[in-house]
GROMACS .gro file of C-alpha atoms in nm:
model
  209
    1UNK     CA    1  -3.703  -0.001   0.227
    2UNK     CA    2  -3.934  -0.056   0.509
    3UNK     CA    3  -3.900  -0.133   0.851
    4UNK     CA    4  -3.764   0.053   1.157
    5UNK     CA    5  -3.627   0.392   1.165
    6UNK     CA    6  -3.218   0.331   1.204
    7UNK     CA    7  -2.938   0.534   1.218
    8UNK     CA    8  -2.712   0.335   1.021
    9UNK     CA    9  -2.443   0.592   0.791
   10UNK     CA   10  -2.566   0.383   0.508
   11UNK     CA   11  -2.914   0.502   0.524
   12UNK     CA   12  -2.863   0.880   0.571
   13UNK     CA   13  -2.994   0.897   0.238
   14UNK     CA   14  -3.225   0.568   0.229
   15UNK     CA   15  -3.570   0.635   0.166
   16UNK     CA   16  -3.757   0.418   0.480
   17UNK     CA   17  -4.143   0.383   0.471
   18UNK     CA   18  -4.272   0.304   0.839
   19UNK     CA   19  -4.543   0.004   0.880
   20UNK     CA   20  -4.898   0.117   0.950
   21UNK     CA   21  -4.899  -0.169   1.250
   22UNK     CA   22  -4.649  -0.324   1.438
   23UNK     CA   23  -4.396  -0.414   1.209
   24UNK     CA   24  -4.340  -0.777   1.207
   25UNK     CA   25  -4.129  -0.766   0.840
   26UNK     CA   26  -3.909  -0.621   0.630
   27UNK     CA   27  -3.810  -0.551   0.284
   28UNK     CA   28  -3.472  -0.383   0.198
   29UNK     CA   29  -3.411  -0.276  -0.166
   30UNK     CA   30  -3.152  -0.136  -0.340
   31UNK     CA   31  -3.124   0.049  -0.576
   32UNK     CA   32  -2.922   0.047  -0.890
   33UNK     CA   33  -2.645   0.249  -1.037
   34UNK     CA   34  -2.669   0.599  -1.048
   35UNK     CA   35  -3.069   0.591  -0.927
   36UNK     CA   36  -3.041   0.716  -0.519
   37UNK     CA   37  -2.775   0.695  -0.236
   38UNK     CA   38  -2.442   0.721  -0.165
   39UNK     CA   39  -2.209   0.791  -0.443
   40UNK     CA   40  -1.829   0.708  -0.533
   41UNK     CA   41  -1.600   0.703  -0.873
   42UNK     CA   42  -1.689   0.430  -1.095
   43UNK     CA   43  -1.477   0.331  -1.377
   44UNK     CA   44  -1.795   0.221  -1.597
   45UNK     CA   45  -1.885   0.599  -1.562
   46UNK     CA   46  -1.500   0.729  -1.631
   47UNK     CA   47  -1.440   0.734  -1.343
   48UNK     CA   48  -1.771   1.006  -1.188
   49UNK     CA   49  -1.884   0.980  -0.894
   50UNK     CA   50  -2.245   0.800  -0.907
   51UNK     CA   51  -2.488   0.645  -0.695
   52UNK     CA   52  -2.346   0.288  -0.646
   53UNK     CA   53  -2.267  -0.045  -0.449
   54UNK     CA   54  -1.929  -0.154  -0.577
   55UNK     CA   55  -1.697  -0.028  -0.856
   56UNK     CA   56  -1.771  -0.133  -1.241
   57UNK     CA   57  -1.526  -0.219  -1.495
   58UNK     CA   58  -1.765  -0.337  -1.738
   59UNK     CA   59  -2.068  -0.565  -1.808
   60UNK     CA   60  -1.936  -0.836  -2.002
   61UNK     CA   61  -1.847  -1.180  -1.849
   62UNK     CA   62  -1.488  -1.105  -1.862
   63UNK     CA   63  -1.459  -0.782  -1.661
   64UNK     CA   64  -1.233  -0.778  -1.350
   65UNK     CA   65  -1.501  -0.752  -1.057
   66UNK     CA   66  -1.444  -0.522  -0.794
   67UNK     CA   67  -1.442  -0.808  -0.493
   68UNK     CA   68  -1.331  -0.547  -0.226
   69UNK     CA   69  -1.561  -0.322  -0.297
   70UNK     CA   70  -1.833  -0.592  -0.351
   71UNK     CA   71  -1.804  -0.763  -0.039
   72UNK     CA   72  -1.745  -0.401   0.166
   73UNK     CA   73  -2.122  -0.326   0.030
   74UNK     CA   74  -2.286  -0.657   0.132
   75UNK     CA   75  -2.124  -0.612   0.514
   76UNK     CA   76  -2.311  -0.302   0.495
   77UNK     CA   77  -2.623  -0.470   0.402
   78UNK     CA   78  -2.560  -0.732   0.654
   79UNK     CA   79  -2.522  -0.456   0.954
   80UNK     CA   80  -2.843  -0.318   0.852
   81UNK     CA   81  -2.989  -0.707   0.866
   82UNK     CA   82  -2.822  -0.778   1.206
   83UNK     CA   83  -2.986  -0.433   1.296
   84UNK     CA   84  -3.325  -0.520   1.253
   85UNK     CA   85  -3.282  -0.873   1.404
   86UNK     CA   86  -3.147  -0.690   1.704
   87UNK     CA   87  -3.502  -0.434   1.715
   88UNK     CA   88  -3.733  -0.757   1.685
   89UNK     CA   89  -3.708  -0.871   1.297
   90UNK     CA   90  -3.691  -1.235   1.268
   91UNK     CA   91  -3.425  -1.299   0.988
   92UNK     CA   92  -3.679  -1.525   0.789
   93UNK     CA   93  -3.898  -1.211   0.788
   94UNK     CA   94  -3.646  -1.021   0.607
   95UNK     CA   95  -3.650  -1.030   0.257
   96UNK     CA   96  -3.381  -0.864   0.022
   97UNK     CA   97  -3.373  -0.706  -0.300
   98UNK     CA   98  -3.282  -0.462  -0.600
   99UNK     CA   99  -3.269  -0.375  -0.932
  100UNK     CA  100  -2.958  -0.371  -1.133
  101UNK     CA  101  -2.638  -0.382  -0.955
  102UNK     CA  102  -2.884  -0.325  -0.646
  103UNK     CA  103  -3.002  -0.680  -0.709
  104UNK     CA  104  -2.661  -0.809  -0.756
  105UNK     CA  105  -2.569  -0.697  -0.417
  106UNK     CA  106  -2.865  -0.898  -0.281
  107UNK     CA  107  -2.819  -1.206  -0.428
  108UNK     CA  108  -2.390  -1.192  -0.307
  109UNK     CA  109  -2.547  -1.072   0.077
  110UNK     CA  110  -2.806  -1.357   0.075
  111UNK     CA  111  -2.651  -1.623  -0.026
  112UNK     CA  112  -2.306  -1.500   0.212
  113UNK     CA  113  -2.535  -1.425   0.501
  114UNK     CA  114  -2.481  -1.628   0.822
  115UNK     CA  115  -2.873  -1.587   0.856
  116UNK     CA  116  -3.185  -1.736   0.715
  117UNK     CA  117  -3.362  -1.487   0.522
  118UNK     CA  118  -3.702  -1.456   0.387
  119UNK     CA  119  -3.646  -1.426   0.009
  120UNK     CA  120  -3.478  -1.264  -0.229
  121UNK     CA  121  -3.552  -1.074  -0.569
  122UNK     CA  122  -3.335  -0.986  -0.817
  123UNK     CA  123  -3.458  -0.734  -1.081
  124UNK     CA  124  -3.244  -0.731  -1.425
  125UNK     CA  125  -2.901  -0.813  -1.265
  126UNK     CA  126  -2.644  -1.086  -1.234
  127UNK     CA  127  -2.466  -1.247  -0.933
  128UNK     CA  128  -2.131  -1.115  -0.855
  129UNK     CA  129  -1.831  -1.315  -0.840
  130UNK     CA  130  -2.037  -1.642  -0.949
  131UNK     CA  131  -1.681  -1.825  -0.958
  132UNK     CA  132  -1.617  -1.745  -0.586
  133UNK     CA  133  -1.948  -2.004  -0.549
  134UNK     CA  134  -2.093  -2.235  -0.373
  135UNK     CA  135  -1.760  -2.208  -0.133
  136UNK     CA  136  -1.872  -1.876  -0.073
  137UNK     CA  137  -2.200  -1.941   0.044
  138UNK     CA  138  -2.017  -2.105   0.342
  139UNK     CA  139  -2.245  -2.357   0.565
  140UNK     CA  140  -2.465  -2.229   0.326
  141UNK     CA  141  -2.793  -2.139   0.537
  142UNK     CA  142  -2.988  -2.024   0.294
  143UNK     CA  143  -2.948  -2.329   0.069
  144UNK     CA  144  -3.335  -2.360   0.072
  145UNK     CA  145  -3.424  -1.917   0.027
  146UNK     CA  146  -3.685  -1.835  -0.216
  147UNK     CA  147  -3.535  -1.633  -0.493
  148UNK     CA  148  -3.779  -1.398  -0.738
  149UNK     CA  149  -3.526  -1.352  -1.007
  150UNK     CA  150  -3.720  -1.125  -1.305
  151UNK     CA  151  -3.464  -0.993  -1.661
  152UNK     CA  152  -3.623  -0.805  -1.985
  153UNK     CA  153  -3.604  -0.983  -2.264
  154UNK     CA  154  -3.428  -0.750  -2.439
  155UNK     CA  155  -3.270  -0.550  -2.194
  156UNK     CA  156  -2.961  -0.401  -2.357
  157UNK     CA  157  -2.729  -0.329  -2.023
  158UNK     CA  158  -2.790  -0.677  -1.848
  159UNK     CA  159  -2.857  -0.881  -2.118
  160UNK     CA  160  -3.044  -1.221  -2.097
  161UNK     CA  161  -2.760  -1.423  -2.090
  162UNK     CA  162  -2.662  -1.256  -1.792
  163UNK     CA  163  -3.032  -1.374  -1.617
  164UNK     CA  164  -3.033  -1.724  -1.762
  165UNK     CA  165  -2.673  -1.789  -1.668
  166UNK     CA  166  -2.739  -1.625  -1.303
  167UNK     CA  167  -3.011  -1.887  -1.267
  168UNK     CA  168  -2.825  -2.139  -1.394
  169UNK     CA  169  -2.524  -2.071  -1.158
  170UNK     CA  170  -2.819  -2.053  -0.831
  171UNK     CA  171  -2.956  -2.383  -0.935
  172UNK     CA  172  -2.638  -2.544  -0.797
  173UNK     CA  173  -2.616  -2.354  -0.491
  174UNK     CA  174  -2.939  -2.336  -0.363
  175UNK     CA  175  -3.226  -2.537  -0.367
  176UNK     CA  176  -3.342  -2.548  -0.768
  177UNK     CA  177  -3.733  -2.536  -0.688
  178UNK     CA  178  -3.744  -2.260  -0.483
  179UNK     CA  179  -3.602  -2.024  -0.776
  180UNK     CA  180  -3.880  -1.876  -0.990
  181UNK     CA  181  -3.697  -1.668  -1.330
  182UNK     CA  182  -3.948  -1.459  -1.546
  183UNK     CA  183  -3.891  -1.254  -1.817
  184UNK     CA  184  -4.100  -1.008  -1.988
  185UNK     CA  185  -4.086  -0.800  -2.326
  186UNK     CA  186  -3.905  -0.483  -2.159
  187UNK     CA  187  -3.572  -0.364  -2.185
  188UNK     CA  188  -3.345  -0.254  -1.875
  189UNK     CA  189  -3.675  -0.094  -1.677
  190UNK     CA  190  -3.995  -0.300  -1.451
  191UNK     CA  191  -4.312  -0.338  -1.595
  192UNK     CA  192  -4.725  -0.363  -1.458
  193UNK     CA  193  -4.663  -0.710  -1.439
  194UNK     CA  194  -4.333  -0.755  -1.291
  195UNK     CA  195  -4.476  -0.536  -1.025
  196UNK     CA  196  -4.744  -0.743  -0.993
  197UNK     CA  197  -4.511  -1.051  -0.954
  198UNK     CA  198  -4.281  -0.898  -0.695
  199UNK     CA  199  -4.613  -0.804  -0.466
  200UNK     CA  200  -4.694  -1.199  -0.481
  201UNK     CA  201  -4.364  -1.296  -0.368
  202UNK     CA  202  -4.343  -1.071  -0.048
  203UNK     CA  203  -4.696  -1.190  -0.002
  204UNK     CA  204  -4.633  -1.525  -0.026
  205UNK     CA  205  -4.308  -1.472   0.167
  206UNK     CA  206  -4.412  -1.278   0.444
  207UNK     CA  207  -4.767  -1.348   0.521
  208UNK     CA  208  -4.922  -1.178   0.827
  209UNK     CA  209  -4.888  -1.262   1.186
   0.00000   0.00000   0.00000
């Protein structure tokens, strides 16, 4: 994550990489279960405690989600946003983003947010409690966001269907044309050229000023 230096709870344990310059920008990313950060019991892990957003059930389409736990996490997400609006950040200079359940949690905080972001990408994940949208997404500021969604091809955690139905389901709430969904021959991991895609969008999104 980069931007300013904050002293959040949340990111006792982030990992924050200070601008060279003046920091006009920033990129929060999350990460995905069990990689860094605070941990808690998830049932998906029998109930050890792991790095991780929200509870997990499962990862099938007909788990119960955890929507307490998922919409606790985004507020957090959304204090660090209103944070770094407060210290200077325009919101449309702040993208979001994560692998995993990490990217889950940033597609549910973007699309919930009551500000315009910058972007969005969303690395081998799904969006959480789909059915809850588009009256979830409220006034629905962010109707036009760019969204970077990347999946493996034969990722076998978050499959495919996951990515093409999460695409499917952002088509009708936000504007279908600014929602670019690649996949590559990789399983649940990044690759060279996902890499290389994900430095073009925060390019793109966040030229300099």
């Amino acid at each position: 994550m980069c931007g300013n230096t904050m002293s959040l709870p949340l990111l006792d344990e982030a990992a924050i990489v200070p601008g060279t310059e003046r920091e006009t920008a920033v990129v929060i990313f999350l990460h995905g279960l069990g990689d860094s950060g605070p941990k808690m019991p998830v049932q998906l892990k029998n109930f050890v405690s792991v790095p991780s957003w929200f509870d997990l059930t499962g990862l099938s389409l007909d788990v119960v989600e955890d929507e307490t736990g998922i919409k606790k996490a985004a507020d957090c997400i959304k204090a660090i946003i209103e944070y770094e609006i407060k210290n200077g950040i325009p919101s449309h200079r702040i993208i979001l983003g994560g692998f995993s359940q990490g990217g889950a949690l940033s597609l549910y905080t973007a699309l919930t947010c009551r500000h315009k972001l910058g972007g969005v990408i969303a690395l081998s994940c799904w969006l959480p409690l789909h059915k809850s949208f588009p009256q979830a997404a409220g006034s629905n500021v962010n109707k036009d966001i760019s969204i970077l969604q990347c999946h493996g091809e034969k990722d076998p955690v978050i499959t495919l269907r996951f990515g093409v139905m999460t695409s499917k389901k952002l088509k009708a709430i936000i504007n279908p044309t600014n929602i670019q969904f690649i996949t590559y021959l990789m399983q649940h991991c990044t690759c060279k050229e996902e890499m290389a895609a994900v430095e073009d969008f925060i390019a793109k999104q966040l030229p300099p000023v």
